[in-house]
Amino acid sequence: MKDEEVSEATVASQLVERVHRGESGAEEELFSRYGNGVLFMLQRACGDPALAEDLHQETFRIVLTRLRSRGLEEPGGLSGYLRGTARNLLIADRRKKARRKTEADHDTVVAAADTRHGQAQKVLRREEASIVHKLIAEMSAERDRQLLYRFYIAEDDKDEICLDLGLSSLHFNRVLFRARQRFKDLWTRFERQQKLLRSS
Amino acid sequence: MNHQVIEEQQIIDRYLMGKLPEEEEARFEEHYLHCLDCQEALRLGQHMQRGFKVAATQELEAAKTLRQAAFMAWLWRRQGALGAVLMLVLMAVPTTLMWRRANDLERRLQLSEASVESIDAPRRNALTEAGDEVVVGPEQDATEDVSDSTADLTAQLTSQRAAYEQRLQEAQQRNRDLDQALSAARQPSGNTRLIYLGTERSAVSQAPSHRLSLPDAPTWIVLALEVDAGGFESFRGVLYDADDEVIWRGDSLQLDIQDTVNVSVHSSSLKTGDYRLELAGVAASDAEGGARVEAVGTFALRVD
């Protein structure tokens, strides 16, 4: 076990114990530590923000009920328990919908969707593409541009790309790391501007 | 799972692309549930991957347009036989289609004109001009005959209509007069003439002993017929003028308490001359069911 994993297991065990004892603030701490991660995982898995939110709430309701009553047999595996509960709820929801066969018509759902949300999404998509254009424009080596295109658009494997372009694994990692850092800078700047616009 | 491995093996990007093996995916998810750095990296990674895909789509569209423009420019630059031929072919296709369409329309127009010609030819032949004189054909004669007949019929109908309208007006006038007379007759009136008539012994041969002067204003005149006969259930009377024309005929006439049978005559129905009224009594039915009628007398009146 690596240090990070040991550390996580220890923190999780303590949290489980504190929640089981009914310690004040333990449940909020648990939700604060794992809440965003569980929500991201559910959103990625189901692709429906509203459903992900519902399942997220239900996951924590079930887990906290369990921790209050019985605790966990392996308290250090709290992350795994949370993940398993969330996944099981998602699978159960899919089975329930399959039985009911009441999937909404996609066009109707799109038409009924909040247009403000759609506009915000469009702004995000435009900015994402704009930042990528900047990234590509800033790259001096055509080979590095090829690397990014093949990895992010064609989704080719790292080994294949390196072989085709005659790159080392280290060079590949370095290019990706720099691209991500640059994207992070530009994106952070964009988010800051958005916050300023909203606050004004 | 630690961050060095995550970085070296592009775990975040591969996770977002869905390219991690199931076991590795589970381990990474259990890790990032509590790792804020990885959650941030995942969020950025999502934006970046979407950005690359949208950017690629935009570039593809731009490249497509650019390629089309470049192709056209290349054709113009070449100025060679291939370019010219290609341009000619490109231009010839719509031109050929338009030319064929025009031919088809021309052919249809000629067919239509031929049809119109076949229909109008007899009519045009009927009217042939010779200098200023117009030679009238049989078709036009027939047309003029029909026109004349129509004009005559119209004139007759107009005349008849005028006559009917005249008669209608007269009838309406008579109706109005009658309405007025009826209305006047229904009004109570004084000075009613009452003339007692006794039976004439020989009314035909002698002048009537009773005389009546017609009043200026029309009015009712009561002829009180003095009857000297009993045993009748009712009486029948017939009024004749001087020409023995029946003016009036009445049945079921009854005696009043003064033993008279009263007959009302409007002065407007009388004119100067002698009148006689023959009265017959109707007795009760006999054993065989038949009525017995017996002459009672003749009453005479001279109108002056």
Short mmCIF file of C-alpha atoms in Angstrom, two decimals:
data_model
loop_
_atom_site.label_atom_id
_atom_site.label_comp_id
_atom_site.label_asym_id
_atom_site.label_seq_id
_atom_site.Cartn_x
_atom_site.Cartn_y
_atom_site.Cartn_z
CA MET A 1 0.00 0.00 0.00
CA LYS A 2 1.30 3.39 -0.91
CA ASP A 3 1.38 6.35 1.48
CA GLU A 4 -1.57 8.10 -0.17
CA GLU A 5 -3.69 4.99 0.11
CA VAL A 6 -2.71 4.42 3.74
CA SER A 7 -3.55 7.97 4.51
CA GLU A 8 -6.96 7.74 2.80
CA ALA A 9 -7.75 4.47 4.60
CA THR A 10 -6.93 6.07 7.94
CA VAL A 11 -9.01 9.18 7.32
CA ALA A 12 -11.92 7.08 6.07
CA SER A 13 -11.81 4.76 9.08
CA GLN A 14 -11.84 7.68 11.46
CA LEU A 15 -14.72 9.29 9.64
CA VAL A 16 -16.75 6.09 9.66
CA GLU A 17 -16.17 5.68 13.35
CA ARG A 18 -17.11 9.28 14.10
CA VAL A 19 -20.32 9.04 12.09
CA HIS A 20 -21.18 5.77 13.81
CA ARG A 21 -20.66 7.40 17.17
CA GLY A 22 -22.90 10.24 16.07
CA GLU A 23 -20.15 12.81 16.47
CA SER A 24 -21.22 16.32 15.61
CA GLY A 25 -19.96 17.52 12.21
CA ALA A 26 -18.75 14.08 11.11
CA GLU A 27 -21.49 13.58 8.54
CA GLU A 28 -20.92 17.04 7.06
CA GLU A 29 -17.22 16.32 6.83
CA LEU A 30 -17.89 13.03 5.08
CA PHE A 31 -20.21 14.72 2.59
CA SER A 32 -17.72 17.52 2.01
CA ARG A 33 -14.85 15.09 1.38
CA TYR A 34 -16.60 12.69 -0.98
CA GLY A 35 -19.62 14.61 -2.27
CA ASN A 36 -18.11 16.25 -5.37
CA GLY A 37 -16.31 13.10 -6.42
CA VAL A 38 -19.43 10.95 -6.19
CA LEU A 39 -21.42 13.56 -8.12
CA PHE A 40 -18.78 13.78 -10.89
CA MET A 41 -18.70 10.01 -11.20
CA LEU A 42 -22.51 9.79 -11.44
CA GLN A 43 -22.71 12.62 -13.97
CA ARG A 44 -20.11 10.95 -16.16
CA ALA A 45 -21.81 7.58 -15.84
CA CYS A 46 -25.39 8.61 -16.54
CA GLY A 47 -24.97 11.82 -18.56
CA ASP A 48 -28.04 13.34 -16.91
CA PRO A 49 -27.22 16.07 -14.36
CA ALA A 50 -30.66 15.94 -12.73
CA LEU A 51 -30.60 12.17 -12.34
CA ALA A 52 -27.03 12.32 -11.11
CA GLU A 53 -28.08 14.80 -8.45
CA ASP A 54 -30.93 12.55 -7.31
CA LEU A 55 -28.73 9.47 -7.15
CA HIS A 56 -26.06 11.48 -5.37
CA GLN A 57 -28.47 12.41 -2.60
CA GLU A 58 -29.80 8.89 -2.37
CA THR A 59 -26.28 7.44 -2.17
CA PHE A 60 -25.39 9.54 0.83
CA ARG A 61 -28.73 8.85 2.49
CA ILE A 62 -28.11 5.11 2.25
CA VAL A 63 -24.46 5.29 3.29
CA LEU A 64 -25.08 7.55 6.28
CA THR A 65 -27.96 5.36 7.45
CA ARG A 66 -25.67 2.37 7.29
CA LEU A 67 -22.81 4.11 9.08
CA ARG A 68 -25.11 5.38 11.83
CA SER A 69 -26.51 1.94 12.51
CA ARG A 70 -23.80 -0.60 11.90
CA GLY A 71 -20.69 1.14 10.58
CA LEU A 72 -18.60 -0.69 7.97
CA GLU A 73 -16.80 -4.00 8.15
CA GLU A 74 -13.81 -2.37 6.38
CA PRO A 75 -14.00 1.29 7.32
CA GLY A 76 -10.87 2.09 5.30
CA GLY A 77 -12.73 1.14 2.13
CA LEU A 78 -15.27 3.94 2.47
CA SER A 79 -14.51 5.21 -1.05
CA GLY A 80 -15.20 1.78 -2.49
CA TYR A 81 -18.42 1.50 -0.48
CA LEU A 82 -19.60 4.90 -1.69
CA ARG A 83 -18.70 4.09 -5.27
CA GLY A 84 -20.45 0.70 -5.09
CA THR A 85 -23.60 2.19 -3.60
CA ALA A 86 -23.75 4.92 -6.25
CA ARG A 87 -23.14 2.44 -9.07
CA ASN A 88 -25.78 0.05 -7.74
CA LEU A 89 -28.33 2.83 -7.53
CA LEU A 90 -27.56 3.83 -11.11
CA ILE A 91 -27.92 0.24 -12.32
CA ALA A 92 -31.19 -0.12 -10.38
CA ASP A 93 -32.49 3.07 -11.94
CA ARG A 94 -31.65 1.81 -15.43
CA ARG A 95 -33.38 -1.51 -14.78
CA LYS A 96 -36.46 0.30 -13.45
CA LYS A 97 -36.63 2.50 -16.55
CA ALA A 98 -36.16 -0.47 -18.82
CA ARG A 99 -39.12 -2.23 -17.14
CA ARG A 100 -41.32 0.84 -17.40
CA LYS A 101 -40.21 1.65 -20.91
CA THR A 102 -41.04 5.26 -20.33
CA GLU A 103 -38.04 6.91 -21.82
CA ALA A 104 -38.83 10.43 -22.83
CA ASP A 105 -38.62 11.44 -26.44
CA HIS A 106 -35.23 13.06 -26.89
CA ASP A 107 -36.51 15.88 -29.12
CA THR A 108 -39.22 16.74 -26.61
CA VAL A 109 -36.74 16.83 -23.77
CA VAL A 110 -34.43 19.08 -25.75
CA ALA A 111 -37.31 21.37 -26.67
CA ALA A 112 -38.48 21.54 -23.07
CA ALA A 113 -35.03 22.20 -21.70
CA ASP A 114 -34.23 25.52 -20.12
CA THR A 115 -32.88 27.73 -22.92
CA ARG A 116 -30.75 29.74 -20.49
CA HIS A 117 -28.90 26.57 -19.64
CA GLY A 118 -28.45 25.87 -23.35
CA GLN A 119 -27.03 29.34 -23.92
CA ALA A 120 -24.55 28.90 -21.06
CA GLN A 121 -23.49 25.57 -22.52
CA LYS A 122 -22.94 27.18 -25.91
CA VAL A 123 -20.72 29.83 -24.35
CA LEU A 124 -18.71 27.12 -22.62
CA ARG A 125 -18.33 25.08 -25.81
CA ARG A 126 -17.21 28.13 -27.78
CA GLU A 127 -14.65 29.02 -25.13
CA GLU A 128 -13.35 25.45 -24.92
CA ALA A 129 -12.79 25.44 -28.67
CA SER A 130 -11.28 28.91 -28.60
CA ILE A 131 -8.74 27.93 -25.96
CA VAL A 132 -7.82 24.82 -27.92
CA HIS A 133 -7.26 26.98 -31.00
CA LYS A 134 -4.92 29.16 -28.95
CA LEU A 135 -3.09 26.14 -27.63
CA ILE A 136 -2.53 24.78 -31.09
CA ALA A 137 -1.50 28.18 -32.43
CA GLU A 138 1.08 28.58 -29.68
CA MET A 139 2.76 25.26 -30.45
CA SER A 140 5.87 25.70 -32.50
CA ALA A 141 6.38 22.07 -33.52
CA GLU A 142 4.05 20.54 -36.04
CA ARG A 143 4.79 17.15 -34.51
CA ASP A 144 3.44 18.28 -31.14
CA ARG A 145 0.28 19.52 -32.79
CA GLN A 146 -0.09 16.16 -34.48
CA LEU A 147 0.38 14.47 -31.13
CA LEU A 148 -2.46 16.42 -29.52
CA TYR A 149 -4.80 15.93 -32.48
CA ARG A 150 -4.22 12.20 -32.56
CA PHE A 151 -4.56 11.79 -28.81
CA TYR A 152 -7.61 13.99 -28.16
CA ILE A 153 -9.49 13.74 -31.43
CA ALA A 154 -8.57 10.42 -33.00
CA GLU A 155 -8.08 8.99 -29.47
CA ASP A 156 -5.17 6.92 -30.65
CA ASP A 157 -3.11 5.03 -28.07
CA LYS A 158 0.02 6.60 -26.68
CA ASP A 159 2.30 3.84 -27.96
CA GLU A 160 0.92 4.06 -31.47
CA ILE A 161 1.34 7.83 -31.60
CA CYS A 162 4.85 7.68 -30.27
CA LEU A 163 5.79 5.05 -32.79
CA ASP A 164 4.30 6.93 -35.73
CA LEU A 165 5.78 10.29 -34.79
CA GLY A 166 9.08 8.93 -33.52
CA LEU A 167 8.60 10.29 -30.01
CA SER A 168 9.69 8.98 -26.66
CA SER A 169 7.21 8.32 -23.86
CA LEU A 170 8.82 11.11 -21.89
CA HIS A 171 8.38 13.60 -24.74
CA PHE A 172 4.79 12.51 -25.11
CA ASN A 173 4.09 13.06 -21.41
CA ARG A 174 5.85 16.41 -21.49
CA VAL A 175 3.81 17.70 -24.42
CA LEU A 176 0.57 16.58 -22.83
CA PHE A 177 1.55 18.07 -19.48
CA ARG A 178 2.41 21.44 -21.04
CA ALA A 179 -0.79 21.47 -23.06
CA ARG A 180 -2.86 20.72 -19.99
CA GLN A 181 -1.10 23.39 -17.97
CA ARG A 182 -1.65 25.97 -20.70
CA PHE A 183 -5.26 24.97 -21.03
CA LYS A 184 -5.64 25.22 -17.27
CA ASP A 185 -4.23 28.76 -17.27
CA LEU A 186 -6.46 29.93 -20.07
CA TRP A 187 -9.51 28.21 -18.64
CA THR A 188 -8.93 29.65 -15.18
CA ARG A 189 -8.68 33.08 -16.74
CA PHE A 190 -11.95 32.52 -18.58
CA GLU A 191 -13.72 31.35 -15.42
CA ARG A 192 -12.43 34.39 -13.58
CA GLN A 193 -13.83 36.66 -16.28
CA GLN A 194 -17.16 34.86 -16.08
CA LYS A 195 -17.27 35.35 -12.34
CA LEU A 196 -16.55 39.04 -12.77
CA LEU A 197 -19.27 39.35 -15.38
CA ARG A 198 -21.77 37.60 -13.15
CA SER A 199 -20.86 39.70 -10.12
CA SER A 200 -21.12 42.95 -12.10
CA MET B 1 -3.11 4.76 -7.16
CA ASN B 2 -0.88 7.81 -6.85
CA HIS B 3 -0.55 10.98 -8.84
CA GLN B 4 2.71 10.01 -10.52
CA VAL B 5 1.09 6.95 -12.06
CA ILE B 6 -1.98 8.97 -12.97
CA GLU B 7 0.21 11.50 -14.78
CA GLU B 8 2.53 9.04 -16.48
CA GLN B 9 -0.21 6.78 -17.74
CA GLN B 10 -2.61 9.55 -18.74
CA ILE B 11 -5.19 7.98 -16.44
CA ILE B 12 -7.37 11.08 -16.38
CA ASP B 13 -7.54 11.44 -20.14
CA ARG B 14 -8.01 7.75 -20.70
CA TYR B 15 -10.72 7.63 -18.02
CA LEU B 16 -12.58 10.46 -19.69
CA MET B 17 -12.21 8.72 -23.06
CA GLY B 18 -13.59 5.53 -21.49
CA LYS B 19 -10.43 3.65 -22.34
CA LEU B 20 -9.44 2.41 -18.88
CA PRO B 21 -9.85 -1.26 -18.07
CA GLU B 22 -12.70 -1.93 -15.64
CA GLU B 23 -10.48 -2.72 -12.67
CA GLU B 24 -8.28 0.31 -13.25
CA GLU B 25 -11.33 2.49 -13.66
CA ALA B 26 -12.73 1.30 -10.33
CA ARG B 27 -9.46 2.01 -8.57
CA PHE B 28 -9.22 5.47 -10.11
CA GLU B 29 -12.82 6.29 -9.15
CA GLU B 30 -12.22 5.19 -5.56
CA HIS B 31 -9.19 7.48 -5.59
CA TYR B 32 -10.71 10.60 -7.05
CA LEU B 33 -13.81 10.40 -4.83
CA HIS B 34 -11.69 11.96 -2.12
CA CYS B 35 -8.94 13.60 -4.26
CA LEU B 36 -9.64 17.23 -4.98
CA ASP B 37 -6.63 17.58 -7.31
CA CYS B 38 -7.83 14.74 -9.52
CA GLN B 39 -11.37 16.10 -9.49
CA GLU B 40 -10.03 19.44 -10.73
CA ALA B 41 -7.89 17.69 -13.33
CA LEU B 42 -10.92 15.69 -14.46
CA ARG B 43 -12.97 18.84 -14.81
CA LEU B 44 -10.27 20.52 -16.88
CA GLY B 45 -9.73 17.38 -18.89
CA GLN B 46 -13.43 17.33 -19.82
CA HIS B 47 -13.27 20.92 -21.03
CA MET B 48 -10.09 20.24 -22.97
CA GLN B 49 -11.36 17.11 -24.71
CA ARG B 50 -14.61 18.79 -25.69
CA GLY B 51 -12.61 21.81 -26.85
CA PHE B 52 -10.47 19.67 -29.11
CA LYS B 53 -13.49 17.99 -30.67
CA VAL B 54 -15.35 21.24 -31.30
CA ALA B 55 -12.20 22.88 -32.64
CA ALA B 56 -11.60 19.94 -34.94
CA THR B 57 -15.15 20.17 -36.28
CA GLN B 58 -14.75 23.88 -36.91
CA GLU B 59 -11.45 23.33 -38.70
CA LEU B 60 -12.95 20.57 -40.81
CA GLU B 61 -15.74 22.84 -41.95
CA ALA B 62 -13.29 25.64 -42.66
CA ALA B 63 -11.02 23.26 -44.53
CA LYS B 64 -13.94 21.99 -46.59
CA THR B 65 -14.79 25.50 -47.70
CA LEU B 66 -11.15 26.25 -48.27
CA ARG B 67 -10.70 23.14 -50.42
CA GLN B 68 -13.66 24.11 -52.58
CA ALA B 69 -12.27 27.61 -53.05
CA ALA B 70 -8.80 26.24 -53.69
CA PHE B 71 -10.11 23.88 -56.32
CA MET B 72 -11.83 26.70 -58.16
CA ALA B 73 -8.73 28.86 -57.90
CA TRP B 74 -6.58 26.02 -59.20
CA LEU B 75 -8.89 25.67 -62.17
CA TRP B 76 -8.59 29.34 -62.98
CA ARG B 77 -4.84 29.34 -62.51
CA ARG B 78 -4.32 26.38 -64.72
CA GLN B 79 -5.92 28.04 -67.78
CA GLY B 80 -5.18 24.82 -69.44
CA ALA B 81 -7.18 22.39 -71.45
CA LEU B 82 -8.21 20.31 -68.45
CA GLY B 83 -9.57 23.29 -66.57
CA ALA B 84 -11.36 24.61 -69.59
CA VAL B 85 -12.87 21.24 -70.36
CA LEU B 86 -13.98 20.79 -66.77
CA MET B 87 -15.51 24.24 -66.73
CA LEU B 88 -17.21 23.61 -70.04
CA VAL B 89 -18.62 20.33 -68.80
CA LEU B 90 -19.85 21.96 -65.61
CA MET B 91 -21.48 24.74 -67.61
CA ALA B 92 -22.78 22.48 -70.34
CA VAL B 93 -24.86 20.29 -68.08
CA PRO B 94 -27.33 22.95 -66.89
CA THR B 95 -27.28 24.61 -70.33
CA THR B 96 -28.22 21.34 -72.02
CA LEU B 97 -30.99 20.76 -69.53
CA MET B 98 -32.35 24.25 -70.08
CA TRP B 99 -32.15 23.88 -73.87
CA ARG B 100 -34.11 20.62 -73.74
CA ARG B 101 -36.68 22.21 -71.50
CA ALA B 102 -37.06 25.15 -73.90
CA ASN B 103 -37.52 22.75 -76.85
CA ASP B 104 -40.19 20.85 -74.98
CA LEU B 105 -42.06 24.03 -74.16
CA GLU B 106 -41.82 25.20 -77.80
CA ARG B 107 -43.26 21.92 -79.03
CA ARG B 108 -46.16 22.15 -76.59
CA LEU B 109 -46.87 25.71 -77.70
CA GLN B 110 -47.04 24.64 -81.36
CA LEU B 111 -49.47 21.82 -80.52
CA SER B 112 -51.67 24.22 -78.60
CA GLU B 113 -51.68 26.72 -81.46
CA ALA B 114 -52.63 23.97 -83.94
CA SER B 115 -55.54 22.96 -81.73
CA VAL B 116 -56.76 26.53 -81.51
CA GLU B 117 -56.44 26.86 -85.30
CA SER B 118 -58.57 23.78 -85.94
CA ILE B 119 -61.29 25.13 -83.66
CA ASP B 120 -61.33 28.71 -85.03
CA ALA B 121 -60.92 27.96 -88.75
CA PRO B 122 -64.66 27.45 -89.64
CA ARG B 123 -65.59 30.55 -87.73
CA ARG B 124 -63.00 32.67 -89.48
CA ASN B 125 -64.01 31.32 -92.91
CA ALA B 126 -67.52 32.56 -92.34
CA LEU B 127 -66.31 36.12 -92.35
CA THR B 128 -64.22 36.86 -95.41
CA GLU B 129 -63.59 40.35 -96.32
CA ALA B 130 -63.87 41.51 -99.96
CA GLY B 131 -62.76 45.17 -100.06
CA ASP B 132 -65.09 47.12 -97.74
CA GLU B 133 -67.97 44.72 -98.29
CA VAL B 134 -68.51 42.01 -95.81
CA VAL B 135 -69.85 38.74 -97.21
CA VAL B 136 -72.18 37.22 -94.73
CA GLY B 137 -72.09 33.46 -94.42
CA PRO B 138 -74.91 31.12 -93.41
CA GLU B 139 -73.64 30.94 -89.85
CA GLN B 140 -74.03 34.67 -89.42
CA ASP B 141 -77.55 34.54 -91.01
CA ALA B 142 -78.59 32.04 -88.41
CA THR B 143 -77.11 34.18 -85.69
CA GLU B 144 -79.02 37.22 -86.90
CA ASP B 145 -82.26 35.20 -87.14
CA VAL B 146 -81.84 34.10 -83.60
CA SER B 147 -81.15 37.68 -82.59
CA ASP B 148 -84.31 38.91 -84.36
CA SER B 149 -86.45 36.20 -82.81
CA THR B 150 -85.04 37.02 -79.43
CA ALA B 151 -85.83 40.71 -79.94
CA ASP B 152 -89.43 39.94 -81.03
CA LEU B 153 -89.95 37.64 -78.09
CA THR B 154 -88.56 40.21 -75.74
CA ALA B 155 -90.92 42.85 -77.17
CA GLN B 156 -93.92 40.53 -76.81
CA LEU B 157 -92.99 39.67 -73.29
CA THR B 158 -92.56 43.33 -72.46
CA SER B 159 -95.96 44.15 -73.92
CA GLN B 160 -97.64 41.30 -72.07
CA ARG B 161 -95.97 42.28 -68.90
CA ALA B 162 -97.23 45.85 -69.27
CA ALA B 163 -100.79 44.57 -69.87
CA TYR B 164 -100.63 42.29 -66.85
CA GLU B 165 -99.31 45.09 -64.76
CA GLN B 166 -102.20 47.29 -65.91
CA ARG B 167 -104.71 44.60 -65.05
CA LEU B 168 -103.07 44.04 -61.75
CA GLN B 169 -103.32 47.72 -60.92
CA GLU B 170 -107.02 47.72 -61.90
CA ALA B 171 -107.70 44.67 -59.78
CA GLN B 172 -105.88 46.25 -56.90
CA GLN B 173 -107.95 49.39 -57.34
CA ARG B 174 -111.15 47.34 -57.36
CA ASN B 175 -110.05 45.57 -54.26
CA ARG B 176 -109.42 48.87 -52.61
CA ASP B 177 -112.88 50.09 -53.65
CA LEU B 178 -114.47 46.93 -52.36
CA ASP B 179 -112.57 47.21 -49.13
CA GLN B 180 -113.82 50.74 -48.76
CA ALA B 181 -117.39 49.72 -49.61
CA LEU B 182 -117.24 46.80 -47.24
CA SER B 183 -115.83 48.96 -44.56
CA ALA B 184 -118.55 51.52 -45.15
CA ALA B 185 -121.22 48.82 -45.22
CA ARG B 186 -120.05 47.53 -41.88
CA GLN B 187 -120.48 50.92 -40.37
CA PRO B 188 -123.79 51.63 -38.62
CA SER B 189 -126.00 53.79 -40.81
CA GLY B 190 -129.24 55.70 -40.35
CA ASN B 191 -132.04 56.49 -42.70
CA THR B 192 -132.33 52.94 -43.92
CA ARG B 193 -135.10 52.72 -46.43
CA LEU B 194 -137.83 50.29 -45.50
CA ILE B 195 -140.33 49.51 -48.21
CA TYR B 196 -143.31 47.35 -47.55
CA LEU B 197 -144.36 45.37 -50.53
CA GLY B 198 -147.69 43.68 -50.90
CA THR B 199 -148.30 40.91 -53.37
CA GLU B 200 -149.22 42.00 -56.88
CA ARG B 201 -152.16 40.32 -58.40
CA SER B 202 -150.79 40.59 -61.90
CA ALA B 203 -147.32 41.88 -61.61
CA VAL B 204 -146.36 41.12 -65.14
CA SER B 205 -149.06 42.94 -66.95
CA GLN B 206 -149.39 45.98 -64.75
CA ALA B 207 -146.93 48.58 -63.68
CA PRO B 208 -145.65 48.07 -60.11
CA SER B 209 -147.59 49.96 -57.58
CA HIS B 210 -144.51 50.45 -55.37
CA ARG B 211 -141.83 52.86 -56.42
CA LEU B 212 -138.31 53.51 -55.21
CA SER B 213 -136.02 56.40 -55.97
CA LEU B 214 -132.37 55.44 -55.76
CA PRO B 215 -130.62 57.43 -53.03
CA ASP B 216 -127.65 59.66 -53.84
CA ALA B 217 -125.47 57.74 -51.45
CA PRO B 218 -125.40 53.97 -51.65
CA THR B 219 -127.29 52.38 -48.82
CA TRP B 220 -129.20 49.32 -47.85
CA ILE B 221 -132.87 49.05 -48.67
CA VAL B 222 -135.09 46.63 -46.81
CA LEU B 223 -137.95 45.13 -48.72
CA ALA B 224 -140.53 43.97 -46.23
CA LEU B 225 -142.66 41.40 -48.01
CA GLU B 226 -146.07 41.17 -46.46
CA VAL B 227 -147.02 37.54 -46.51
CA ASP B 228 -150.52 36.38 -46.00
CA ALA B 229 -149.90 32.67 -45.80
CA GLY B 230 -149.16 30.42 -42.88
CA GLY B 231 -148.14 26.86 -42.38
CA PHE B 232 -144.75 27.16 -44.00
CA GLU B 233 -141.49 26.37 -42.30
CA SER B 234 -139.59 28.82 -44.47
CA PHE B 235 -139.73 30.72 -47.69
CA ARG B 236 -137.69 30.99 -50.88
CA GLY B 237 -137.37 34.20 -52.79
CA VAL B 238 -136.03 35.08 -56.25
CA LEU B 239 -135.54 38.66 -57.45
CA TYR B 240 -135.74 39.36 -61.17
CA ASP B 241 -135.00 42.52 -63.07
CA ALA B 242 -136.95 43.83 -66.01
CA ASP B 243 -135.16 41.46 -68.35
CA ASP B 244 -136.10 38.49 -66.20
CA GLU B 245 -132.51 38.10 -65.10
CA VAL B 246 -132.15 36.70 -61.62
CA ILE B 247 -130.65 39.36 -59.40
CA TRP B 248 -130.84 37.50 -56.18
CA ARG B 249 -131.96 34.13 -54.81
CA GLY B 250 -132.57 33.30 -51.14
CA ASP B 251 -133.65 30.27 -49.11
CA SER B 252 -134.69 29.66 -45.53
CA LEU B 253 -136.34 33.02 -45.26
CA GLN B 254 -138.44 33.35 -42.13
CA LEU B 255 -141.48 35.36 -41.21
CA ASP B 256 -140.94 37.95 -38.53
CA ILE B 257 -143.41 38.86 -35.87
CA GLN B 258 -145.12 41.31 -38.21
CA ASP B 259 -145.70 38.49 -40.73
CA THR B 260 -143.25 39.96 -43.16
CA VAL B 261 -140.26 38.40 -44.87
CA ASN B 262 -137.52 40.97 -44.93
CA VAL B 263 -135.00 41.11 -47.76
CA SER B 264 -132.15 43.61 -47.76
CA VAL B 265 -130.92 44.93 -51.07
CA HIS B 266 -128.03 47.29 -51.57
CA SER B 267 -128.90 50.28 -53.68
CA SER B 268 -125.74 49.88 -55.71
CA SER B 269 -127.09 46.59 -57.09
CA LEU B 270 -130.20 48.26 -58.43
CA LYS B 271 -130.71 50.34 -61.49
CA THR B 272 -133.71 52.04 -62.90
CA GLY B 273 -136.39 49.65 -64.10
CA ASP B 274 -138.96 47.23 -62.84
CA TYR B 275 -138.16 44.39 -60.47
CA ARG B 276 -140.21 41.53 -59.22
CA LEU B 277 -139.67 39.18 -56.39
CA GLU B 278 -141.35 35.81 -56.38
CA LEU B 279 -141.80 34.19 -53.02
CA ALA B 280 -142.61 30.52 -52.38
CA GLY B 281 -143.38 28.81 -49.11
CA VAL B 282 -141.61 25.63 -48.08
CA ALA B 283 -143.83 23.28 -46.02
CA ALA B 284 -142.74 20.49 -43.72
CA SER B 285 -141.49 17.29 -45.26
CA ASP B 286 -144.16 14.84 -46.39
CA ALA B 287 -144.30 11.14 -45.59
CA GLU B 288 -141.95 10.32 -48.40
CA GLY B 289 -139.36 12.84 -47.16
CA GLY B 290 -139.83 15.41 -49.94
CA ALA B 291 -140.39 19.12 -49.23
CA ARG B 292 -143.54 20.82 -50.48
CA VAL B 293 -143.04 24.20 -52.13
CA GLU B 294 -145.96 26.43 -52.85
CA ALA B 295 -146.00 29.85 -54.51
CA VAL B 296 -147.00 32.53 -52.07
CA GLY B 297 -147.04 35.62 -54.27
CA THR B 298 -145.18 38.05 -56.48
CA PHE B 299 -143.98 41.43 -55.26
CA ALA B 300 -143.18 44.22 -57.72
CA LEU B 301 -141.07 47.35 -57.43
CA ARG B 302 -140.19 50.10 -59.85
CA VAL B 303 -136.90 51.84 -59.42
CA ASP B 304 -136.66 55.36 -60.69
#
